Each structure stands twice: as C-alpha cells, then as structure tokens.
PDB file of N, CA, C and O in Angstrom:
ATOM      1  N   LYS F   1       9.198  26.513 -34.020  1.00 58.00           N
ATOM      2  CA  LYS F   1       9.263  27.781 -34.751  1.00 58.00           C
ATOM      3  C   LYS F   1       8.952  27.465 -36.304  1.00 58.00           C
ATOM      4  O   LYS F   1       8.339  28.183 -37.243  1.00 58.00           O
ATOM      5  N   ALA F   2       9.450  26.163 -36.982  1.00 71.00           N
ATOM      6  CA  ALA F   2       8.989  25.553 -38.071  1.00 71.00           C
ATOM      7  C   ALA F   2       7.596  25.114 -37.884  1.00 71.00           C
ATOM      8  O   ALA F   2       7.327  24.837 -39.424  1.00 71.00           O
ATOM      9  N   GLY F   3       6.880  25.047 -37.175  1.00 74.00           N
ATOM     10  CA  GLY F   3       5.067  24.305 -37.040  1.00 74.00           C
ATOM     11  C   GLY F   3       5.272  22.864 -37.024  1.00 74.00           C
ATOM     12  O   GLY F   3       4.286  22.727 -37.204  1.00 74.00           O
ATOM     13  N   GLU F   4       6.417  22.628 -36.593  1.00 91.00           N
ATOM     14  CA  GLU F   4       6.519  21.100 -36.286  1.00 91.00           C
ATOM     15  C   GLU F   4       5.510  20.509 -35.036  1.00 91.00           C
ATOM     16  O   GLU F   4       5.185  19.437 -34.908  1.00 91.00           O
ATOM     17  N   VAL F   5       5.524  21.166 -34.142  1.00 94.00           N
ATOM     18  CA  VAL F   5       4.969  20.678 -32.774  1.00 94.00           C
ATOM     19  C   VAL F   5       3.786  21.995 -32.770  1.00 94.00           C
ATOM     20  O   VAL F   5       4.734  23.223 -32.677  1.00 94.00           O
ATOM     21  N   LYS F   6       2.757  21.747 -32.341  1.00 94.00           N
ATOM     22  CA  LYS F   6       2.082  23.246 -31.830  1.00 94.00           C
ATOM     23  C   LYS F   6       2.210  23.437 -30.321  1.00 94.00           C
ATOM     24  O   LYS F   6       2.364  24.395 -30.253  1.00 94.00           O
ATOM     25  N   LYS F   7       2.368  22.453 -29.321  1.00 95.00           N
ATOM     26  CA  LYS F   7       2.657  22.895 -28.310  1.00 95.00           C
ATOM     27  C   LYS F   7       3.070  21.269 -27.194  1.00 95.00           C
ATOM     28  O   LYS F   7       2.605  20.368 -27.837  1.00 95.00           O
ATOM     29  N   TRP F   8       3.760  21.840 -26.201  1.00 96.00           N
ATOM     30  CA  TRP F   8       3.940  20.295 -25.374  1.00 96.00           C
ATOM     31  C   TRP F   8       3.630  20.840 -23.899  1.00 96.00           C
ATOM     32  O   TRP F   8       3.928  22.078 -23.413  1.00 96.00           O
ATOM     33  N   LYS F   9       3.498  19.692 -23.178  1.00 97.00           N
ATOM     34  CA  LYS F   9       3.516  19.926 -21.733  1.00 97.00           C
ATOM     35  C   LYS F   9       4.485  19.079 -21.191  1.00 97.00           C
ATOM     36  O   LYS F   9       4.976  17.928 -21.704  1.00 97.00           O
ATOM     37  N   ARG F  10       5.073  19.604 -19.781  1.00 97.00           N
ATOM     38  CA  ARG F  10       5.909  18.219 -19.121  1.00 97.00           C
ATOM     39  C   ARG F  10       5.551  17.755 -17.593  1.00 97.00           C
ATOM     40  O   ARG F  10       4.663  18.726 -17.154  1.00 97.00           O
ATOM     41  N   GLN F  11       5.775  16.845 -17.309  1.00 96.00           N
ATOM     42  CA  GLN F  11       5.571  16.087 -16.146  1.00 96.00           C
ATOM     43  C   GLN F  11       4.364  15.957 -16.405  1.00 96.00           C
ATOM     44  O   GLN F  11       3.423  16.347 -15.313  1.00 96.00           O
ATOM     45  N   VAL F  12       3.438  15.166 -17.029  1.00 96.00           N
ATOM     46  CA  VAL F  12       2.077  14.972 -17.279  1.00 96.00           C
ATOM     47  C   VAL F  12       1.529  13.764 -16.459  1.00 96.00           C
ATOM     48  O   VAL F  12       2.646  12.715 -16.781  1.00 96.00           O
ATOM     49  N   LYS F  13       1.245  13.586 -15.679  1.00 97.00           N
ATOM     50  CA  LYS F  13       0.299  12.736 -14.691  1.00 97.00           C
ATOM     51  C   LYS F  13      -0.326  11.522 -15.406  1.00 97.00           C
ATOM     52  O   LYS F  13      -1.499  12.047 -16.099  1.00 97.00           O
ATOM     53  N   ILE F  14      -0.300  10.180 -15.718  1.00 95.00           N
ATOM     54  CA  ILE F  14      -1.028   9.754 -16.050  1.00 95.00           C
ATOM     55  C   ILE F  14      -1.587   8.333 -15.379  1.00 95.00           C
ATOM     56  O   ILE F  14      -0.693   8.060 -14.417  1.00 95.00           O
ATOM     57  N   SER F  15      -2.902   8.482 -14.791  1.00 97.00           N
ATOM     58  CA  SER F  15      -3.705   7.509 -14.060  1.00 97.00           C
ATOM     59  C   SER F  15      -3.559   6.083 -14.656  1.00 97.00           C
ATOM     60  O   SER F  15      -4.217   6.176 -15.523  1.00 97.00           O
ATOM     61  N   CYS F  16      -2.871   4.855 -13.940  1.00 96.00           N
ATOM     62  CA  CYS F  16      -3.003   3.346 -14.403  1.00 96.00           C
ATOM     63  C   CYS F  16      -4.237   2.749 -13.453  1.00 96.00           C
ATOM     64  O   CYS F  16      -3.974   2.633 -12.493  1.00 96.00           O
ATOM     65  N   ASN F  17      -5.276   2.388 -14.038  1.00 96.00           N
ATOM     66  CA  ASN F  17      -6.375   2.105 -13.111  1.00 96.00           C
ATOM     67  C   ASN F  17      -6.964   0.374 -14.059  1.00 96.00           C
ATOM     68  O   ASN F  17      -7.014   0.377 -14.933  1.00 96.00           O
ATOM     69  N   VAL F  18      -6.620  -0.326 -13.215  1.00 94.00           N
ATOM     70  CA  VAL F  18      -7.362  -1.733 -13.621  1.00 94.00           C
ATOM     71  C   VAL F  18      -8.881  -2.235 -12.924  1.00 94.00           C
ATOM     72  O   VAL F  18      -8.741  -2.408 -11.681  1.00 94.00           O
ATOM     73  N   LYS F  19      -9.411  -2.445 -13.473  1.00 94.00           N
ATOM     74  CA  LYS F  19     -10.777  -2.973 -13.244  1.00 94.00           C
ATOM     75  C   LYS F  19     -11.450  -2.128 -12.202  1.00 94.00           C
ATOM     76  O   LYS F  19     -11.878  -2.523 -11.028  1.00 94.00           O
ATOM     77  N   GLY F  20     -11.394  -1.147 -12.432  1.00 94.00           N
ATOM     78  CA  GLY F  20     -11.854   0.275 -11.561  1.00 94.00           C
ATOM     79  C   GLY F  20     -11.312   0.529 -10.209  1.00 94.00           C
ATOM     80  O   GLY F  20     -11.344   1.239  -9.796  1.00 94.00           O
ATOM     81  N   LYS F  21      -9.632  -0.129 -10.200  1.00 96.00           N
ATOM     82  CA  LYS F  21      -8.959   0.200  -8.720  1.00 96.00           C
ATOM     83  C   LYS F  21      -7.925   0.778  -9.282  1.00 96.00           C
ATOM     84  O   LYS F  21      -7.145   0.640 -10.458  1.00 96.00           O
ATOM     85  N   HIS F  22      -7.667   2.110  -8.510  1.00 97.00           N
ATOM     86  CA  HIS F  22      -6.072   2.783  -9.145  1.00 97.00           C
ATOM     87  C   HIS F  22      -4.772   2.100  -8.698  1.00 97.00           C
ATOM     88  O   HIS F  22      -5.023   1.330  -7.001  1.00 97.00           O
ATOM     89  N   VAL F  23      -3.956   1.830  -9.819  1.00 95.00           N
ATOM     90  CA  VAL F  23      -2.598   1.038  -9.513  1.00 95.00           C
ATOM     91  C   VAL F  23      -1.960   2.233  -9.105  1.00 95.00           C
ATOM     92  O   VAL F  23      -0.711   1.297  -7.744  1.00 95.00           O
ATOM     93  N   CYS F  24      -1.684   2.958 -10.027  1.00 96.00           N
ATOM     94  CA  CYS F  24      -0.151   3.499  -9.632  1.00 96.00           C
ATOM     95  C   CYS F  24      -0.511   4.907 -10.356  1.00 96.00           C
ATOM     96  O   CYS F  24      -1.535   5.202 -11.637  1.00 96.00           O
ATOM     97  N   ASP F  25       0.522   5.894 -10.211  1.00 96.00           N
ATOM     98  CA  ASP F  25       0.381   7.310 -11.252  1.00 96.00           C
ATOM     99  C   ASP F  25       1.678   7.100 -12.080  1.00 96.00           C
ATOM    100  O   ASP F  25       2.560   6.573 -11.223  1.00 96.00           O
ATOM    101  N   TYR F  26       1.875   7.392 -13.253  1.00 96.00           N
ATOM    102  CA  TYR F  26       3.359   7.592 -13.812  1.00 96.00           C
ATOM    103  C   TYR F  26       3.037   8.757 -14.487  1.00 96.00           C
ATOM    104  O   TYR F  26       1.967   9.483 -14.815  1.00 96.00           O
ATOM    105  N   PHE F  27       4.433   9.531 -13.995  1.00 96.00           N
ATOM    106  CA  PHE F  27       4.698  10.874 -15.213  1.00 96.00           C
ATOM    107  C   PHE F  27       5.212  11.001 -16.092  1.00 96.00           C
ATOM    108  O   PHE F  27       6.972  10.604 -15.924  1.00 96.00           O
ATOM    109  N   MET F  28       4.510  11.097 -17.077  1.00 96.00           N
ATOM    110  CA  MET F  28       5.635  11.297 -18.553  1.00 96.00           C
ATOM    111  C   MET F  28       6.193  12.463 -18.571  1.00 96.00           C
ATOM    112  O   MET F  28       5.909  13.382 -17.659  1.00 96.00           O
ATOM    113  N   ASP F  29       7.775  12.327 -18.980  1.00 97.00           N
ATOM    114  CA  ASP F  29       8.273  13.638 -19.347  1.00 97.00           C
ATOM    115  C   ASP F  29       7.864  14.818 -20.142  1.00 97.00           C
ATOM    116  O   ASP F  29       7.684  15.693 -19.699  1.00 97.00           O
ATOM    117  N   PHE F  30       7.022  14.059 -20.988  1.00 97.00           N
ATOM    118  CA  PHE F  30       6.618  15.080 -22.210  1.00 97.00           C
ATOM    119  C   PHE F  30       5.353  14.537 -22.916  1.00 97.00           C
ATOM    120  O   PHE F  30       5.213  13.412 -23.397  1.00 97.00           O
ATOM    121  N   VAL F  31       4.670  15.529 -22.925  1.00 97.00           N
ATOM    122  CA  VAL F  31       3.118  15.230 -24.313  1.00 97.00           C
ATOM    123  C   VAL F  31       3.486  15.999 -25.157  1.00 97.00           C
ATOM    124  O   VAL F  31       3.438  17.819 -24.779  1.00 97.00           O
ATOM    125  N   VAL F  32       3.734  15.773 -26.424  1.00 97.00           N
ATOM    126  CA  VAL F  32       3.703  17.069 -27.682  1.00 97.00           C
ATOM    127  C   VAL F  32       2.624  16.537 -28.135  1.00 97.00           C
ATOM    128  O   VAL F  32       2.046  15.927 -28.966  1.00 97.00           O
ATOM    129  N   TYR F  33       1.966  18.020 -28.730  1.00 96.00           N
ATOM    130  CA  TYR F  33       0.893  17.991 -29.526  1.00 96.00           C
ATOM    131  C   TYR F  33       1.276  18.647 -30.860  1.00 96.00           C
ATOM    132  O   TYR F  33       1.909  19.171 -31.046  1.00 96.00           O
ATOM    133  N   TYR F  34       0.795  17.692 -31.670  1.00 95.00           N
ATOM    134  CA  TYR F  34       1.384  18.055 -33.173  1.00 95.00           C
ATOM    135  C   TYR F  34       0.258  18.805 -33.763  1.00 95.00           C
ATOM    136  O   TYR F  34      -1.004  18.774 -33.621  1.00 95.00           O
ATOM    137  N   PRO F  35       0.637  19.815 -34.908  1.00 93.00           N
ATOM    138  CA  PRO F  35      -0.531  20.758 -35.862  1.00 93.00           C
ATOM    139  C   PRO F  35      -1.721  19.418 -36.566  1.00 93.00           C
ATOM    140  O   PRO F  35      -3.011  19.982 -36.685  1.00 93.00           O
ATOM    141  N   ASP F  36      -1.229  18.180 -36.715  1.00 93.00           N
ATOM    142  CA  ASP F  36      -2.057  17.325 -37.572  1.00 93.00           C
ATOM    143  C   ASP F  36      -3.215  16.665 -36.454  1.00 93.00           C
ATOM    144  O   ASP F  36      -3.984  16.192 -36.718  1.00 93.00           O
ATOM    145  N   GLY F  37      -3.001  17.005 -35.119  1.00 95.00           N
ATOM    146  CA  GLY F  37      -3.417  16.194 -34.221  1.00 95.00           C
ATOM    147  C   GLY F  37      -3.295  15.086 -33.569  1.00 95.00           C
ATOM    148  O   GLY F  37      -3.712  14.769 -32.317  1.00 95.00           O
ATOM    149  N   ARG F  38      -2.293  14.804 -33.676  1.00 95.00           N
ATOM    150  CA  ARG F  38      -1.417  13.604 -33.138  1.00 95.00           C
ATOM    151  C   ARG F  38      -0.884  13.788 -32.105  1.00 95.00           C
ATOM    152  O   ARG F  38      -0.588  15.261 -31.482  1.00 95.00           O
ATOM    153  N   ILE F  39      -0.826  13.165 -31.006  1.00 97.00           N
ATOM    154  CA  ILE F  39      -0.181  13.211 -29.740  1.00 97.00           C
ATOM    155  C   ILE F  39       0.632  11.870 -29.151  1.00 97.00           C
ATOM    156  O   ILE F  39       0.417  11.224 -29.530  1.00 97.00           O
ATOM    157  N   GLU F  40       1.466  12.626 -28.948  1.00 97.00           N
ATOM    158  CA  GLU F  40       2.906  11.652 -28.789  1.00 97.00           C
ATOM    159  C   GLU F  40       3.008  11.725 -27.104  1.00 97.00           C
ATOM    160  O   GLU F  40       3.422  13.053 -26.504  1.00 97.00           O
ATOM    161  N   TYR F  41       3.143  10.404 -26.040  1.00 97.00           N
ATOM    162  CA  TYR F  41       3.602  10.825 -24.851  1.00 97.00           C
ATOM    163  C   TYR F  41       5.078  10.160 -24.825  1.00 97.00           C
ATOM    164  O   TYR F  41       5.747   9.371 -24.967  1.00 97.00           O
ATOM    165  N   HIS F  42       5.900  11.151 -24.351  1.00 97.00           N
ATOM    166  CA  HIS F  42       7.514  10.629 -24.409  1.00 97.00           C
ATOM    167  C   HIS F  42       8.199  11.051 -23.170  1.00 97.00           C
ATOM    168  O   HIS F  42       8.003  11.805 -22.047  1.00 97.00           O
ATOM    169  N   GLU F  43       8.959   9.866 -23.040  1.00 97.00           N
ATOM    170  CA  GLU F  43       9.516   9.339 -21.802  1.00 97.00           C
ATOM    171  C   GLU F  43      11.284   9.527 -21.952  1.00 97.00           C
ATOM    172  O   GLU F  43      11.569   8.460 -22.987  1.00 97.00           O
ATOM    173  N   VAL F  44      12.312  10.345 -21.726  1.00 96.00           N
ATOM    174  CA  VAL F  44      13.261  10.191 -21.597  1.00 96.00           C
ATOM    175  C   VAL F  44      13.777   9.293 -20.436  1.00 96.00           C
ATOM    176  O   VAL F  44      14.052   9.733 -19.514  1.00 96.00           O
ATOM    177  N   LYS F  45      14.626   8.072 -21.295  1.00 94.00           N
ATOM    178  CA  LYS F  45      15.236   7.087 -19.930  1.00 94.00           C
ATOM    179  C   LYS F  45      17.034   7.337 -20.013  1.00 94.00           C
ATOM    180  O   LYS F  45      17.249   6.715 -21.187  1.00 94.00           O
ATOM    181  N   GLY F  46      17.523   7.081 -19.189  1.00 92.00           N
ATOM    182  CA  GLY F  46      19.041   7.168 -19.322  1.00 92.00           C
ATOM    183  C   GLY F  46      19.118   5.492 -18.611  1.00 92.00           C
ATOM    184  O   GLY F  46      20.109   5.055 -18.908  1.00 92.00           O
ATOM    185  N   PHE F  47      18.585   5.303 -17.295  1.00 93.00           N
ATOM    186  CA  PHE F  47      18.805   4.260 -16.679  1.00 93.00           C
ATOM    187  C   PHE F  47      17.364   3.699 -16.525  1.00 93.00           C
ATOM    188  O   PHE F  47      16.441   4.354 -15.558  1.00 93.00           O
ATOM    189  N   GLU F  48      17.260   2.270 -16.714  1.00 94.00           N
ATOM    190  CA  GLU F  48      15.686   1.701 -16.687  1.00 94.00           C
ATOM    191  C   GLU F  48      15.645   0.773 -15.162  1.00 94.00           C
ATOM    192  O   GLU F  48      17.043   0.345 -15.104  1.00 94.00           O
ATOM    193  N   THR F  49      14.692   0.842 -14.693  1.00 95.00           N
ATOM    194  CA  THR F  49      14.677   0.421 -13.461  1.00 95.00           C
ATOM    195  C   THR F  49      13.883  -0.777 -13.355  1.00 95.00           C
ATOM    196  O   THR F  49      12.826  -0.618 -14.338  1.00 95.00           O
ATOM    197  N   PRO F  50      13.513  -1.613 -12.473  1.00 96.00           N
ATOM    198  CA  PRO F  50      12.192  -2.576 -12.801  1.00 96.00           C
ATOM    199  C   PRO F  50      11.191  -2.086 -12.230  1.00 96.00           C
ATOM    200  O   PRO F  50      10.075  -2.381 -12.860  1.00 96.00           O
ATOM    201  N   VAL F  51      11.069  -1.074 -11.612  1.00 95.00           N
ATOM    202  CA  VAL F  51       9.934  -0.651 -11.261  1.00 95.00           C
ATOM    203  C   VAL F  51       9.481   0.265 -12.320  1.00 95.00           C
ATOM    204  O   VAL F  51       8.085   0.253 -12.805  1.00 95.00           O
ATOM    205  N   TRP F  52      10.428   1.042 -12.918  1.00 95.00           N
ATOM    206  CA  TRP F  52       9.962   1.998 -14.292  1.00 95.00           C
ATOM    207  C   TRP F  52       9.500   0.866 -15.682  1.00 95.00           C
ATOM    208  O   TRP F  52       8.457   0.971 -16.181  1.00 95.00           O
ATOM    209  N   ARG F  53      10.199  -0.213 -15.533  1.00 96.00           N
ATOM    210  CA  ARG F  53       9.948  -1.048 -16.566  1.00 96.00           C
ATOM    211  C   ARG F  53       8.236  -1.735 -16.358  1.00 96.00           C
ATOM    212  O   ARG F  53       7.356  -1.610 -17.096  1.00 96.00           O
ATOM    213  N   LEU F  54       8.020  -1.887 -15.475  1.00 95.00           N
ATOM    214  CA  LEU F  54       6.415  -2.313 -14.685  1.00 95.00           C
ATOM    215  C   LEU F  54       5.848  -1.318 -15.232  1.00 95.00           C
ATOM    216  O   LEU F  54       4.245  -1.492 -15.364  1.00 95.00           O
ATOM    217  N   LYS F  55       5.847   0.198 -14.598  1.00 95.00           N
ATOM    218  CA  LYS F  55       4.675   0.924 -14.842  1.00 95.00           C
ATOM    219  C   LYS F  55       4.638   1.502 -16.345  1.00 95.00           C
ATOM    220  O   LYS F  55       3.782   1.573 -16.662  1.00 95.00           O
ATOM    221  N   TRP F  56       5.756   1.668 -17.341  1.00 96.00           N
ATOM    222  CA  TRP F  56       6.113   1.589 -18.246  1.00 96.00           C
ATOM    223  C   TRP F  56       4.926   0.905 -19.423  1.00 96.00           C
ATOM    224  O   TRP F  56       4.166   1.340 -20.046  1.00 96.00           O
ATOM    225  N   LYS F  57       5.125  -0.824 -18.799  1.00 96.00           N
ATOM    226  CA  LYS F  57       4.118  -1.684 -19.593  1.00 96.00           C
ATOM    227  C   LYS F  57       2.582  -1.314 -18.778  1.00 96.00           C
ATOM    228  O   LYS F  57       1.672  -1.732 -19.938  1.00 96.00           O
ATOM    229  N   LEU F  58       2.810  -1.394 -17.644  1.00 96.00           N
ATOM    230  CA  LEU F  58       0.867  -0.738 -17.061  1.00 96.00           C
ATOM    231  C   LEU F  58       0.606   0.269 -18.075  1.00 96.00           C
ATOM    232  O   LEU F  58      -0.859   0.048 -18.638  1.00 96.00           O
ATOM    233  N   SER F  59       1.427   1.354 -18.099  1.00 96.00           N
ATOM    234  CA  SER F  59       0.803   2.968 -18.928  1.00 96.00           C
ATOM    235  C   SER F  59       0.252   2.082 -20.590  1.00 96.00           C
ATOM    236  O   SER F  59      -0.916   2.349 -20.577  1.00 96.00           O
ATOM    237  N   GLN F  60       1.346   1.348 -21.072  1.00 97.00           N
ATOM    238  CA  GLN F  60       0.639   0.823 -22.131  1.00 97.00           C
ATOM    239  C   GLN F  60      -0.436   0.088 -22.754  1.00 97.00           C
ATOM    240  O   GLN F  60      -1.279   0.438 -23.426  1.00 97.00           O
ATOM    241  N   ALA F  61      -0.576  -0.965 -21.622  1.00 96.00           N
ATOM    242  CA  ALA F  61      -1.647  -1.588 -21.402  1.00 96.00           C
ATOM    243  C   ALA F  61      -2.890  -0.608 -20.998  1.00 96.00           C
ATOM    244  O   ALA F  61      -3.914  -0.961 -21.525  1.00 96.00           O
ATOM    245  N   CYS F  62      -2.861  -0.251 -20.023  1.00 96.00           N
ATOM    246  CA  CYS F  62      -3.851   0.547 -19.820  1.00 96.00           C
ATOM    247  C   CYS F  62      -4.817   1.901 -21.023  1.00 96.00           C
ATOM    248  O   CYS F  62      -5.971   2.218 -20.867  1.00 96.00           O
ATOM    249  N   TYR F  63      -3.306   2.369 -21.844  1.00 97.00           N
ATOM    250  CA  TYR F  63      -4.047   2.911 -22.892  1.00 97.00           C
ATOM    251  C   TYR F  63      -3.207   2.609 -24.351  1.00 97.00           C
ATOM    252  O   TYR F  63      -2.264   3.225 -24.710  1.00 97.00           O
ATOM    253  N   PRO F  64      -3.990   1.816 -24.360  1.00 97.00           N
ATOM    254  CA  PRO F  64      -3.691   1.014 -25.814  1.00 97.00           C
ATOM    255  C   PRO F  64      -3.611   2.117 -26.963  1.00 97.00           C
ATOM    256  O   PRO F  64      -2.790   1.496 -28.373  1.00 97.00           O
ATOM    257  N   ASN F  65      -4.738   3.004 -27.079  1.00 96.00           N
ATOM    258  CA  ASN F  65      -4.739   3.800 -28.006  1.00 96.00           C
ATOM    259  C   ASN F  65      -3.759   5.071 -28.381  1.00 96.00           C
ATOM    260  O   ASN F  65      -3.512   5.705 -29.271  1.00 96.00           O
ATOM    261  N   ARG F  66      -3.160   5.450 -27.218  1.00 97.00           N
ATOM    262  CA  ARG F  66      -1.810   6.211 -27.338  1.00 97.00           C
ATOM    263  C   ARG F  66      -0.466   5.743 -27.680  1.00 97.00           C
ATOM    264  O   ARG F  66      -0.120   4.760 -27.708  1.00 97.00           O
ATOM    265  N   ASN F  67      -0.047   6.703 -28.047  1.00 97.00           N
ATOM    266  CA  ASN F  67       1.236   6.964 -28.715  1.00 97.00           C
ATOM    267  C   ASN F  67       2.638   7.440 -28.062  1.00 97.00           C
ATOM    268  O   ASN F  67       2.623   8.309 -27.616  1.00 97.00           O
ATOM    269  N   PHE F  68       3.016   5.885 -27.319  1.00 97.00           N
ATOM    270  CA  PHE F  68       4.115   5.818 -26.271  1.00 97.00           C
ATOM    271  C   PHE F  68       5.492   6.106 -26.955  1.00 97.00           C
ATOM    272  O   PHE F  68       5.672   5.476 -27.563  1.00 97.00           O
ATOM    273  N   VAL F  69       6.177   6.975 -26.690  1.00 97.00           N
ATOM    274  CA  VAL F  69       8.098   6.981 -27.364  1.00 97.00           C
ATOM    275  C   VAL F  69       8.676   7.036 -26.341  1.00 97.00           C
ATOM    276  O   VAL F  69       8.715   7.935 -25.222  1.00 97.00           O
ATOM    277  N   LEU F  70       9.796   6.235 -26.091  1.00 97.00           N
ATOM    278  CA  LEU F  70      11.005   6.102 -25.487  1.00 97.00           C
ATOM    279  C   LEU F  70      12.108   6.122 -26.010  1.00 97.00           C
ATOM    280  O   LEU F  70      12.238   6.288 -27.066  1.00 97.00           O
ATOM    281  N   ILE F  71      12.926   7.945 -25.431  1.00 96.00           N
ATOM    282  CA  ILE F  71      13.969   8.321 -26.090  1.00 96.00           C
ATOM    283  C   ILE F  71      14.989   7.779 -25.019  1.00 96.00           C
ATOM    284  O   ILE F  71      14.967   8.098 -23.574  1.00 96.00           O
ATOM    285  N   LYS F  72      16.169   6.947 -25.399  1.00 92.00           N
ATOM    286  CA  LYS F  72      16.939   6.456 -24.610  1.00 92.00           C
ATOM    287  C   LYS F  72      18.287   7.496 -24.952  1.00 92.00           C
ATOM    288  O   LYS F  72      18.737   7.807 -26.019  1.00 92.00           O
TER     289      LYS F  72
END
C-alpha cells in the first residue's frame, strides 16, 4: 500500500544452463518488482543443505546481473 513494491511472484523457476547444457532448475521463493524498475530474487532459508548451497551458487554464477537476496 505504501508503494514500496510494485508486484511480486512466488515460486519462480530459474533454469541453470552451463555451456548450452541444462544443469538444473532452481525455484526461487519470491521475485520482487519495485516501482523504480529494480528486480530482486528472494530466497527464504531456515536450514541450508549442501544441494541447496550448490544450486544457490550456480544460480548466481549463471545470472551475475541479477540481484539475489537470502533471508535467514
């Protein structure tokens, strides 16, 4: 209501491809769109598993221009 967030989506799929080969899909908890055009990818995590850590790092490496936010 305050105009801080334009819209948001939940459970958005991000495909991680390396050298043209599909490695994995990662389902981000939220994508937040701001009125000024910024887009942030939010992940809410209570417990980190080794598989999650790998996918998190791979997502950041595949999309270096995206703003990933981890909320613990």
